[in-house]
Amino acid sequence: MVGTVWPDLRVAVRLLLRSPGFSLTAILTLAVGMSATTLVFTAINAVLLRPLPVEEPDRMIAVSTVGEMAFLQQEPLAFGDYLDLARAVPAFESVVAHRRAPSVIGMGVGSRIALGENVSANYFTGLGVPLAIGRPFTPDDDPDAVVVLSHSVWRQRFGRDPRIVGRDVELGGRSRRVVGVAPEGFTGLFRGIAPEFWIPIRESAIVRSDSRRTLQWWVHARLRRNAGMEQAGAQVAGLARALAERYPDSNGGRTFRLERLADTSAHPAVPKALVSAGALGVLAVALLVLIVASANVANLVLARAAVRQREIAIRTAIGATRWRIVRQLLVEGVVLAACAATVALFIASWAGRALSAVPLPIAIGINLNLTPDWRVVAFTATVALLTAVLFSVGPAVRASRQPVLVALMNDARTSTGAVGVRCRTMLLSAQAAVAMLLLILGGLAVRSLAATTRADPGFDTERVIVAAASPGLVEYDRERALNFMAEAAARVRGLPGVQAAGWMHPVPLSLNIRITRLRLPGQEGVATRELSFVDAAIAWPGAFEALRIPVIEGRDFNDRDRVGEMGVALVNESFARRYWPGQRPIGQRIAIGFPDTVHVEIVGVVRDFKSRTLGDVPRPMVFTSGLQDLLGWQAATLMIRQSEAQGLAMEAVIRAVRGVDPVVPVYDVQPLTARMGGVLLLPRYTAALFGGIGLLSLSLIAVGLFGTVSFSVHSRTRELGVRLALGSARCAIIWLVARQTLVPIVLGAALGLAGGLLGSRALTALLYGVSPQDPMTVLVGVLILVVTTLAASAWPAWRAARLDPMQALRTE
């Protein structure tokens, strides 16, 4: 087989080198389309397909609680349940536990917040992850004195110095000795999230403090070689029943679910089916761009085949079979597609590195490792082969069917052939349909982004500076932390130009969501796990004033709302309307909290505002006093409103807060509008993705139109010369050329318009402030496509009108 194809391959390379203009145009056009699909597949591979870098990942399973926190796809476990699973399930070779652990790296002014993980001592050995340097944790390590650093921290902060092992680093206000560095690319068991360090857990302290009702540990287990999922599931179910009998208050009715690691979602909060559907949708859109590029190249190949009619006829006349002709043209298509695939892999690799380097306006480190591997190469090779068949088979079969005498007598300059015209017309219509579809999707995404940026969040974002602090990360106790926050707020309020200041957690529209269980009057006998969830936040005196969120009924928090006093809460309008419609909520008693609830009295109602996304409708929300909440003292953000007459330097805010105690990390000091930038990530990326793909398809169709119209004018030189000689006006010639291009484009646009109106329904969940059938978007899309068609046809049509009739008649 190789010996048969090799001569065709040599001929194909030689012929393509003889036509560098055609070859480069076809290769670059295909490369643009392939690079889009390759880059999308690279992301899909990183999130869904690439195995996590652990030993024998097919033996790793995720263990989760069922039904306690139904808003999560994978629910965490209580620490006591993890210990029982590690001891009492023979089918498990090892069981590891881990949870997110933000901390402070460094001391004083140079400190910063970093995301790490608390892990069981057997974490690295249980996962089978060999460290780059150093050693993993052992049971003999002092959990308060050792740390394993991520490869990125080792590279960026310590310059890959191998002597880092054994040195001390400041973490969380204390010195820890570095015992090892994780391997490059290892970011734990949740894809994308990139911890910067791992520290071992102190089991004895957690057992004393953690209730079995506190679910915050992610658990993964490794099956023994001779054990299966069914056996492990039966043993875990038996353990769940035993724990329910032993601890009825916490484990009554509690069950566990086992899933293979490969079947779990990229993140516990996101359904894998949703991620898969979104990924396939984006890949389908990218493939549409490839279809436009392939149609362009098919038109080029058709034109080239017309020029090569005599060559193919001569080959046939001297004995070449029809299959031999088709095979030669197919090999030429494969060579073009292979070259384009190579270029596409380089483009996708560069784009992946560039995207990975783009800083995101969120505190969590993201590392998707968008590096092509063998799966990406295999996918691109498959796409290249299918693309070669797509744009080569039709022209090849048509060329092989051409009668020898007709081909020898005709010239591409004087005859186009009805079949060839129909083929090119169909390709133009297909390109226009796809381009119209992509333009509608891109237009909707762009208009949705514009509507989102204009949305009223329900509070005043202008002239507000935010500054976050985390006294809980440097071993402050509650009383010391609250004193720090009170002193810091007082110092900031004393700065020139400050109108109001108050702490809040979380910041509205910062992608940080806090929820809690809600027990209403009359639900005293309902089990905590059966209570509904409600959005929650912690606020200090001055926070609502800084955001200009009015208290429309009752009162705001004040300095008297402290521990030991009656627990108080504020609610928003949506909360009051849902639970006390037509009644006054002031004075009502509710219980909130998770896993245990505490009673509070509603003392005020604030105006609705958006807390999750700008496109979200206001939802019921409850606010607790930061001076009473059991968790509020650990970390919060100071909201500072400036006066219009006098600005406030962010350096002054940093000095004021750090002046209280430089050990406490102060970070994310920026305007509130910048802090809210993360909430626009999805609409911005959606607009950039669909808008960019729409413009890319438009550019491809413009190039294809120009080439197609140019070839049509060239092949009809004699006909146009006859028309001019018989007295046709030059404007009539221009309209003739433009009309024959515009008709298939309009037909294709009509098909694309129908598909766009149907396909836009899939974007409904991503759109805000714009209908999927928005008439303005449709009108603009049609105008853009028509204008592009006319612009691409203008130069060839003008050249046709400028033909010399006598010279045109001599072309035969």
Short mmCIF file of N, CA and C in Angstrom, two decimals, residues 145 214 218 254 337 382 396 499 807:
data_model
loop_
_atom_site.label_atom_id
_atom_site.label_comp_id
_atom_site.label_asym_id
_atom_site.label_seq_id
_atom_site.Cartn_x
_atom_site.Cartn_y
_atom_site.Cartn_z
N ALA A 145 4.28 21.84 61.52
CA ALA A 145 5.65 22.27 61.25
C ALA A 145 6.15 21.93 59.84
N THR A 214 -20.70 18.17 60.65
CA THR A 214 -19.94 19.14 59.88
C THR A 214 -19.34 18.45 58.67
N TRP A 218 -13.33 16.30 51.57
CA TRP A 218 -13.45 15.52 50.34
C TRP A 218 -12.64 14.24 50.51
N ARG A 254 -28.19 8.74 56.66
CA ARG A 254 -27.08 9.18 55.80
C ARG A 254 -26.54 8.00 55.01
N ALA A 337 -4.21 19.07 3.99
CA ALA A 337 -4.80 18.98 5.33
C ALA A 337 -3.74 18.67 6.38
N THR A 382 -7.37 13.21 12.95
CA THR A 382 -8.66 12.70 12.46
C THR A 382 -9.45 13.79 11.75
N ALA A 396 -12.62 15.74 -6.92
CA ALA A 396 -11.88 14.63 -7.53
C ALA A 396 -12.79 13.76 -8.39
N GLN A 499 -16.62 58.83 53.41
CA GLN A 499 -17.97 59.12 53.89
C GLN A 499 -18.51 58.02 54.80
N GLN A 807 -9.75 42.15 -26.65
CA GLN A 807 -8.78 41.27 -26.00
C GLN A 807 -9.50 40.06 -25.40
#
